Short mmCIF file of C-alpha atoms in Angstrom, two decimals:
data_model
loop_
_atom_site.label_atom_id
_atom_site.label_comp_id
_atom_site.label_asym_id
_atom_site.label_seq_id
_atom_site.Cartn_x
_atom_site.Cartn_y
_atom_site.Cartn_z
CA MET A 3 -143.99 -29.21 154.15
CA ASP A 4 -141.70 -29.18 151.38
CA ARG A 5 -143.15 -29.83 148.48
CA ASP A 6 -139.99 -30.29 146.60
CA PRO A 7 -137.46 -31.95 148.18
CA SER A 8 -134.80 -32.38 145.83
CA GLY A 9 -134.91 -29.48 143.94
CA LEU A 10 -136.89 -30.84 140.59
CA TYR A 11 -139.51 -28.23 139.98
CA ALA A 12 -136.90 -25.47 140.84
CA ARG A 13 -134.92 -26.98 138.13
CA LEU A 14 -137.38 -26.13 135.65
CA GLY A 15 -138.27 -22.84 137.43
CA VAL A 16 -142.31 -24.60 137.82
CA ASP A 17 -144.49 -24.80 140.62
CA PRO A 18 -145.03 -28.23 142.14
CA ALA A 19 -148.59 -28.14 141.19
CA ALA A 20 -147.80 -27.24 137.23
CA PRO A 21 -149.63 -29.41 134.81
CA PRO A 22 -147.87 -31.34 132.28
CA GLU A 23 -147.82 -29.03 129.85
CA ALA A 24 -146.15 -26.36 131.93
CA ILE A 25 -143.22 -28.96 132.66
CA GLY A 26 -142.63 -29.16 128.92
CA ALA A 27 -142.78 -26.04 128.09
CA ALA A 28 -140.32 -24.91 131.09
CA PHE A 29 -138.11 -27.43 129.60
CA ARG A 30 -137.73 -26.23 126.03
CA ARG A 31 -137.72 -22.57 127.30
CA LYS A 32 -134.73 -23.42 129.24
CA ALA A 33 -133.00 -25.53 126.90
CA ARG A 34 -132.79 -22.83 124.60
CA ILE A 35 -130.85 -21.14 126.96
CA LEU A 36 -128.83 -23.55 128.83
CA HIS A 37 -128.35 -25.94 125.99
CA PRO A 38 -124.22 -26.54 125.59
CA ASP A 39 -124.45 -25.26 121.66
CA VAL A 40 -125.86 -21.81 122.72
CA PRO A 41 -123.17 -19.16 122.65
CA GLU A 42 -122.19 -17.57 125.95
CA THR A 43 -125.87 -18.81 127.76
CA GLY A 44 -124.92 -22.74 127.18
CA ASP A 45 -123.77 -24.93 130.50
CA ALA A 46 -123.50 -28.48 130.06
CA GLU A 47 -123.62 -29.20 134.19
CA ALA A 48 -126.89 -26.79 134.48
CA PHE A 49 -128.53 -28.61 131.20
CA ILE A 50 -127.86 -32.53 132.39
CA ARG A 51 -129.18 -31.33 135.84
CA MET A 52 -132.33 -29.51 133.98
CA LYS A 53 -132.90 -32.91 131.59
CA GLN A 54 -132.22 -35.04 134.99
CA ALA A 55 -135.30 -33.23 136.42
CA TYR A 56 -137.36 -33.14 133.76
CA ASP A 57 -136.70 -36.91 133.17
CA VAL A 58 -138.78 -37.44 136.06
CA LEU A 59 -141.35 -34.62 136.19
CA SER A 60 -142.55 -35.64 132.68
CA ASP A 61 -143.30 -39.15 133.23
CA ALA A 62 -146.40 -39.53 135.31
CA GLY A 63 -145.13 -42.31 137.48
CA ARG A 64 -141.68 -41.57 138.28
CA ARG A 65 -143.60 -37.64 139.26
CA ALA A 66 -146.29 -39.09 141.54
CA ALA A 67 -143.53 -41.19 143.15
CA TYR A 68 -141.51 -37.99 143.75
CA ASP A 69 -144.76 -36.03 144.93
CA ARG A 70 -144.99 -38.87 147.60
CA THR A 71 -141.72 -38.44 149.15
CA ALA A 72 -142.33 -34.63 149.45
CA THR A 73 -145.90 -35.74 151.31
CA ALA A 74 -143.45 -38.21 153.63
CA ALA A 75 -140.80 -35.42 154.48
CA PRO A 76 -141.06 -34.42 157.99
CA VAL A 77 -141.96 -31.01 159.01
CA LEU A 78 -139.17 -28.87 160.31
CA ARG A 79 -139.72 -26.36 163.29
CA ALA A 80 -138.08 -23.50 163.96
CA ALA A 81 -135.65 -24.07 166.80
CA GLU A 82 -136.10 -21.81 170.12
CA PRO A 83 -133.36 -19.72 170.83
CA ALA A 84 -130.74 -21.33 173.32
CA PRO A 85 -130.14 -20.13 176.78
CA ARG A 86 -127.39 -18.00 177.27
CA GLY A 87 -123.98 -19.52 178.26
CA PRO A 88 -121.07 -18.01 180.11
CA ARG A 89 -118.74 -16.05 178.24
CA LEU A 90 -115.02 -15.50 178.51
CA THR A 91 -115.75 -11.73 179.55
CA ASP A 92 -117.77 -12.92 182.47
CA LEU A 93 -114.28 -14.32 183.63
CA PRO A 94 -112.62 -12.67 186.97
CA ILE A 95 -109.37 -10.65 186.07
CA GLY A 96 -107.04 -12.81 188.55
CA LEU A 97 -108.01 -16.30 186.10
CA TRP A 98 -107.02 -14.14 183.08
CA ALA A 99 -103.84 -12.96 184.46
CA GLY A 100 -103.09 -17.19 185.61
CA LEU A 101 -104.00 -17.78 181.85
CA GLY A 102 -101.36 -15.53 180.60
CA GLY A 103 -98.57 -16.48 182.60
CA LEU A 104 -99.60 -20.33 181.61
CA PHE A 105 -99.36 -18.77 177.93
CA CYS A 106 -95.68 -17.35 178.28
CA LEU A 107 -94.33 -20.39 179.79
CA ALA A 108 -95.87 -22.75 177.14
CA ALA A 109 -94.15 -20.35 174.31
CA VAL A 110 -90.80 -20.54 176.07
CA MET A 111 -91.17 -24.25 176.17
CA ALA A 112 -91.49 -24.48 172.67
CA VAL A 113 -88.92 -22.36 171.68
CA VAL A 114 -86.28 -24.27 173.59
CA GLN A 115 -87.94 -27.53 171.91
CA PHE A 116 -87.74 -26.03 168.82
CA ASN A 117 -83.77 -25.61 168.62
CA ARG A 118 -82.85 -28.73 170.29
CA PRO A 119 -80.80 -30.57 168.00
CA SER A 120 -82.67 -33.48 166.42
CA LEU A 121 -81.22 -36.99 167.63
CA SER A 122 -81.99 -38.99 164.23
CA PRO A 123 -82.94 -38.13 160.92
CA GLN A 124 -86.55 -38.50 160.39
CA ARG A 125 -88.04 -39.89 156.98
CA PRO A 126 -90.24 -37.61 155.28
CA VAL A 127 -93.86 -38.98 155.03
CA ILE A 128 -95.57 -38.84 151.70
CA ARG A 129 -99.07 -38.14 151.65
CA PRO A 130 -101.45 -39.48 148.83
CA PHE A 131 -101.81 -36.51 146.60
CA ALA A 132 -103.67 -35.79 143.27
CA PRO A 133 -102.88 -32.78 141.07
CA SER A 134 -105.53 -31.12 139.07
CA ALA A 135 -105.82 -32.08 135.73
CA SER A 136 -104.40 -28.69 134.26
CA ALA A 137 -101.13 -29.03 136.55
CA VAL A 138 -99.87 -32.22 134.70
CA ARG A 139 -100.45 -33.95 131.11
CA PRO A 140 -101.55 -37.49 131.26
CA PRO A 141 -100.35 -40.36 128.99
CA PRO A 142 -102.46 -39.94 125.64
CA THR A 143 -103.94 -43.51 126.92
CA GLN A 144 -107.71 -44.23 126.64
CA MET A 145 -109.07 -45.49 129.55
CA VAL A 146 -111.91 -48.01 129.23
CA ALA A 147 -114.53 -48.71 131.80
CA THR A 148 -115.40 -52.51 132.75
CA ALA A 149 -117.91 -53.58 130.31
CA SER A 150 -119.54 -55.72 132.36
CA GLY A 151 -121.80 -55.75 135.42
CA PRO A 152 -124.22 -52.59 136.24
CA THR A 153 -122.93 -49.02 136.08
CA THR A 154 -123.91 -46.64 138.76
CA HIS A 155 -122.73 -43.28 137.26
CA TYR A 156 -121.56 -41.50 133.75
CA VAL A 157 -118.66 -39.34 133.14
CA LEU A 158 -119.62 -35.49 132.59
CA PRO A 159 -117.86 -33.21 129.87
CA ALA A 160 -115.15 -31.16 131.03
CA GLY A 161 -113.60 -29.87 128.13
CA ASP A 162 -110.81 -31.94 127.34
CA ASP A 163 -111.48 -36.11 128.45
CA THR A 164 -111.47 -36.49 132.44
CA VAL A 165 -107.68 -37.94 133.91
CA VAL A 166 -108.09 -41.24 135.53
CA TRP A 167 -105.25 -41.82 137.98
CA ARG A 168 -103.58 -44.58 139.40
CA HIS A 169 -102.55 -44.99 143.20
CA ASP A 170 -98.40 -45.68 143.33
CA VAL A 171 -98.58 -47.69 146.64
CA GLU A 172 -94.94 -47.47 146.77
CA ARG A 173 -94.92 -44.01 146.18
CA ASP A 174 -98.31 -43.58 148.14
CA ALA A 175 -99.23 -40.96 145.37
CA TYR A 176 -101.90 -41.02 142.37
CA LEU A 177 -100.00 -40.79 139.03
CA PRO A 178 -101.78 -39.62 136.13
CA ALA A 179 -102.46 -43.06 134.16
CA GLY A 180 -104.57 -41.82 131.03
CA HIS A 181 -108.04 -40.32 130.19
CA ILE A 182 -111.65 -41.43 129.61
CA ALA A 183 -113.99 -40.10 127.53
CA ALA A 184 -117.12 -38.00 128.68
CA PHE A 185 -120.89 -39.71 129.10
CA ALA A 186 -118.71 -42.89 129.42
CA ALA A 187 -120.92 -45.54 131.98
CA VAL A 188 -118.60 -46.43 135.07
CA ARG A 189 -119.13 -48.47 138.19
CA ALA A 190 -117.96 -46.63 141.29
CA LEU A 191 -116.29 -48.89 144.05
CA SER A 192 -115.28 -46.38 146.56
CA LEU A 193 -114.82 -42.76 147.61
CA VAL A 194 -111.67 -41.24 148.41
CA PRO A 195 -112.87 -37.92 150.45
CA GLN A 196 -109.84 -36.30 151.84
CA HIS A 197 -109.09 -36.06 148.00
CA GLY A 198 -112.54 -35.76 146.07
CA LEU A 199 -111.65 -38.97 144.05
CA VAL A 200 -113.72 -41.72 142.86
CA GLU A 201 -112.76 -45.22 142.41
CA ILE A 202 -113.96 -46.83 139.12
CA GLY A 203 -113.48 -50.11 137.92
CA LEU A 204 -111.89 -50.87 134.25
CA ALA A 205 -112.02 -53.04 131.58
CA ASP A 206 -108.73 -54.39 132.28
CA GLY A 207 -109.99 -55.99 135.54
CA GLY A 208 -108.45 -53.23 137.83
CA SER A 209 -109.55 -50.02 138.68
CA GLY A 210 -108.78 -46.19 138.66
CA PHE A 211 -109.58 -42.78 140.03
CA ILE A 212 -111.60 -39.57 138.41
CA ASP A 213 -112.33 -36.59 139.87
CA ALA A 214 -116.03 -36.62 141.91
CA MET A 215 -117.13 -33.58 140.43
CA HIS A 216 -116.75 -35.24 136.97
CA LEU A 217 -119.31 -37.89 137.57
CA ALA A 218 -123.14 -37.65 137.29
CA PRO A 219 -125.30 -40.65 138.87
CA GLY A 220 -126.93 -42.86 136.26
CA ASP A 221 -126.84 -46.23 134.39
CA ARG A 222 -126.14 -46.65 130.71
CA VAL A 223 -129.57 -45.64 129.14
CA ALA A 224 -128.86 -42.15 131.08
CA ALA A 225 -125.69 -41.86 130.30
CA HIS A 226 -126.63 -42.45 126.45
CA ARG A 227 -129.66 -39.93 126.65
CA ALA A 228 -127.27 -37.10 128.27
CA ASP A 229 -125.09 -37.81 125.61
CA CYS A 230 -127.93 -37.19 122.97
CA ALA A 231 -128.80 -34.05 125.08
CA TYR A 232 -125.25 -32.60 124.87
CA ASN A 233 -124.68 -33.40 121.44
CA ALA A 234 -128.16 -32.39 119.97
CA GLY A 235 -127.01 -29.33 117.63
CA PRO A 236 -129.73 -27.25 116.53
CA SER A 237 -133.35 -27.90 116.78
CA PRO A 238 -134.72 -28.65 113.66
CA ARG A 239 -137.57 -26.12 112.04
CA ASN A 240 -140.90 -27.51 111.09
CA GLY A 241 -140.83 -28.98 108.23
CA GLU A 242 -137.54 -29.98 108.05
CA VAL A 243 -136.81 -33.50 106.43
CA LEU A 244 -133.77 -34.77 108.41
CA ALA A 245 -132.89 -37.74 106.29
CA ARG A 246 -134.06 -38.80 102.85
CA HIS A 247 -133.57 -42.10 100.30
CA GLY A 248 -135.07 -42.02 96.65
CA ALA A 249 -137.07 -39.43 95.00
CA GLY A 250 -140.29 -39.13 92.89
CA PRO A 251 -143.63 -37.57 92.39
CA ALA A 252 -145.22 -38.42 95.56
CA SER A 253 -146.16 -35.93 98.72
CA VAL A 254 -147.93 -36.05 102.06
CA ALA A 255 -149.33 -33.67 104.19
CA ILE A 256 -148.69 -34.06 107.96
CA ASN A 257 -150.44 -32.72 110.96
CA ASN A 258 -149.10 -32.78 114.87
CA ARG A 259 -152.06 -32.34 117.06
CA ALA A 260 -150.00 -33.66 120.33
CA ALA A 261 -148.23 -30.72 122.36
CA GLN A 262 -144.91 -32.13 121.71
CA PRO A 263 -142.56 -32.17 118.51
CA ALA A 264 -142.80 -34.99 116.27
CA VAL A 265 -140.59 -36.56 114.28
CA VAL A 266 -142.23 -38.97 111.15
CA LYS A 267 -140.53 -41.64 109.14
CA LEU A 268 -142.41 -43.18 106.05
CA ARG A 269 -140.58 -46.77 105.57
CA ASP A 270 -141.44 -48.51 102.53
CA ALA A 271 -141.71 -52.28 102.30
CA SER A 272 -137.73 -52.78 102.75
CA GLY A 273 -137.86 -51.09 106.12
CA GLN A 274 -135.55 -48.05 104.43
CA ALA A 275 -136.73 -44.50 105.43
CA ALA A 276 -137.48 -42.63 102.42
CA ALA A 277 -137.86 -39.41 104.33
CA ALA A 278 -137.53 -38.14 108.04
CA VAL A 279 -139.79 -34.82 108.80
CA PHE A 280 -139.90 -32.53 112.04
CA VAL A 281 -143.26 -31.59 112.36
CA ALA A 282 -143.86 -28.67 115.27
CA PRO A 283 -146.67 -29.35 118.08
CA GLY A 284 -149.79 -28.18 116.49
CA ASP A 285 -148.83 -27.41 113.13
CA THR A 286 -148.88 -28.78 109.65
CA ALA A 287 -145.78 -29.87 107.40
CA ILE A 288 -145.85 -31.05 103.83
CA VAL A 289 -143.03 -33.48 102.38
CA GLY A 290 -142.85 -33.74 98.20
CA ASN A 291 -140.81 -35.59 96.18
CA LEU A 292 -140.98 -38.97 97.70
CA PRO A 293 -141.46 -42.06 95.61
CA ASP A 294 -144.69 -43.37 94.85
CA THR A 295 -145.22 -46.58 96.69
CA ALA A 296 -146.66 -48.04 100.08
CA TYR A 297 -145.60 -46.64 103.23
CA ARG A 298 -145.61 -47.79 106.96
CA PRO A 299 -145.25 -44.57 108.94
CA GLU A 300 -143.89 -44.32 111.94
CA PHE A 301 -143.28 -41.59 114.80
CA ALA A 302 -141.96 -40.48 117.62
CA LEU A 303 -142.97 -38.13 120.30
CA GLY A 304 -140.25 -36.15 122.87
CA GLU A 305 -138.61 -33.06 123.84
CA LEU A 306 -134.81 -31.80 122.29
CA TRP A 307 -134.24 -33.55 118.91
CA SER A 308 -130.52 -35.27 118.82
CA ARG A 309 -129.40 -34.83 115.65
CA ALA A 310 -126.26 -37.21 116.95
CA CYS A 311 -128.52 -39.76 117.68
CA ASN A 312 -131.36 -39.66 115.50
CA GLY A 313 -133.99 -39.51 118.36
CA PHE A 314 -135.42 -37.11 121.29
CA ALA A 315 -133.45 -36.63 124.12
CA ALA A 316 -135.78 -36.84 126.84
CA GLY A 317 -139.08 -37.95 127.09
CA MET A 318 -139.08 -39.94 124.13
CA ARG A 319 -142.02 -42.45 122.87
CA ALA A 320 -142.29 -43.84 119.39
CA GLU A 321 -145.20 -45.59 117.91
CA ARG A 322 -145.44 -47.36 114.32
CA PHE A 323 -148.96 -47.50 112.31
CA PRO A 324 -150.04 -51.21 112.22
CA GLY A 325 -151.10 -50.80 108.18
CA TYR A 326 -149.28 -49.64 105.00
CA LEU A 327 -150.47 -46.45 102.71
CA THR A 328 -150.22 -44.78 99.79
CA LEU A 329 -149.72 -41.26 99.44
CA SER A 330 -151.66 -40.67 96.16
CA GLY A 331 -154.83 -39.20 96.78
CA SER A 332 -154.57 -39.87 100.47
CA ALA A 333 -155.53 -37.70 103.71
CA PRO A 334 -153.46 -35.72 105.85
CA LEU A 335 -151.36 -38.19 108.33
CA VAL A 336 -152.85 -37.45 111.73
CA ILE A 337 -149.99 -37.32 114.72
CA PRO A 338 -151.32 -38.53 117.13
CA PRO A 339 -154.07 -40.26 114.88
CA ASP A 340 -157.87 -39.92 115.74
CA LEU A 341 -159.39 -42.25 118.41
CA SER A 342 -161.42 -43.46 115.34
CA VAL A 343 -158.57 -44.87 113.71
CA ALA A 344 -158.42 -48.63 113.66
CA PRO A 345 -156.27 -50.33 114.34
CA ALA A 346 -154.49 -47.90 116.56
CA PRO A 347 -150.61 -47.46 116.21
CA VAL A 348 -148.39 -49.64 118.50
CA ASP A 349 -145.68 -48.46 120.61
CA ILE A 350 -142.22 -49.67 119.46
CA PRO A 351 -138.99 -49.57 120.96
CA ASP A 352 -136.72 -46.38 120.56
CA ALA A 353 -133.77 -48.38 119.02
CA ALA A 354 -136.11 -49.40 116.63
CA PHE A 355 -137.48 -45.86 115.13
CA GLU A 356 -133.73 -44.54 115.78
CA ARG A 357 -132.44 -46.83 112.90
CA GLU A 358 -132.62 -45.59 109.41
#
């Protein structure tokens, strides 16, 4: 039985029986090698494929569903060797001589037909073609994918923006019409397999064609996460203050007891984050120079903090403490809090945490 039918465990380099902690550790280890910002070893497409595997395997429900597909997979048995059939060397010599004569006759007839003058000129048939993006410069037109309806794929980064082709019906050819930005969410309409193109809907009501190799399956949420991962930037160090508003004499110690990195935001009564600090798993950070006021802390756990999106690119979960606290003389802030703390923090949308 194949315990990894789609190769998700193989992308992370872990065994299908690996515990959740090993899944997260493998992702962080490979991300430090494959992330596009890493010189020499960075690989955008390999990184996105690895992140897609992590998104499934880091979620208990999605991982269980994937493991069930492995259980239901049919067992393939080795095929027995096929019986030996007749070979060309088994044919008699007389038959070989007859075949040679027929071949010579066919060759003579082909030469005669080739030298016969044509009775009427033939119009050349123009086949559809799609030159490579490097062979032709597309117009400087930014194409926009359809803004309504569900999306099925998103555009992978490919150096320059991906070329969008239009089908010229009169010439029966594909001509460059513009380009589309990386990580744009698109809706695939049809496939042109002979040219490796996919037809996508455009915002102007028409459609265009792009190279199938530049597409990855996923909706708008998946496109946003892939964009955040690709543009994550360097990983923060423990205790690094990612954002700050205001200054004062107060300070606070933050203890991250989780197995994942955490980012803590201290929001004042107006909802503004006075500071956002990164705390490594199992570590403690001290943040000073804070205004002496009451704060309602928020924290997020996940993998691969994205400086571009102000959130974790994979496995993010955000929570908010229900009450306010003052920093003067307060005990260290514990993430995640002890179960004895009441009332417990509540989940909040990722977008609510990501805002400044």
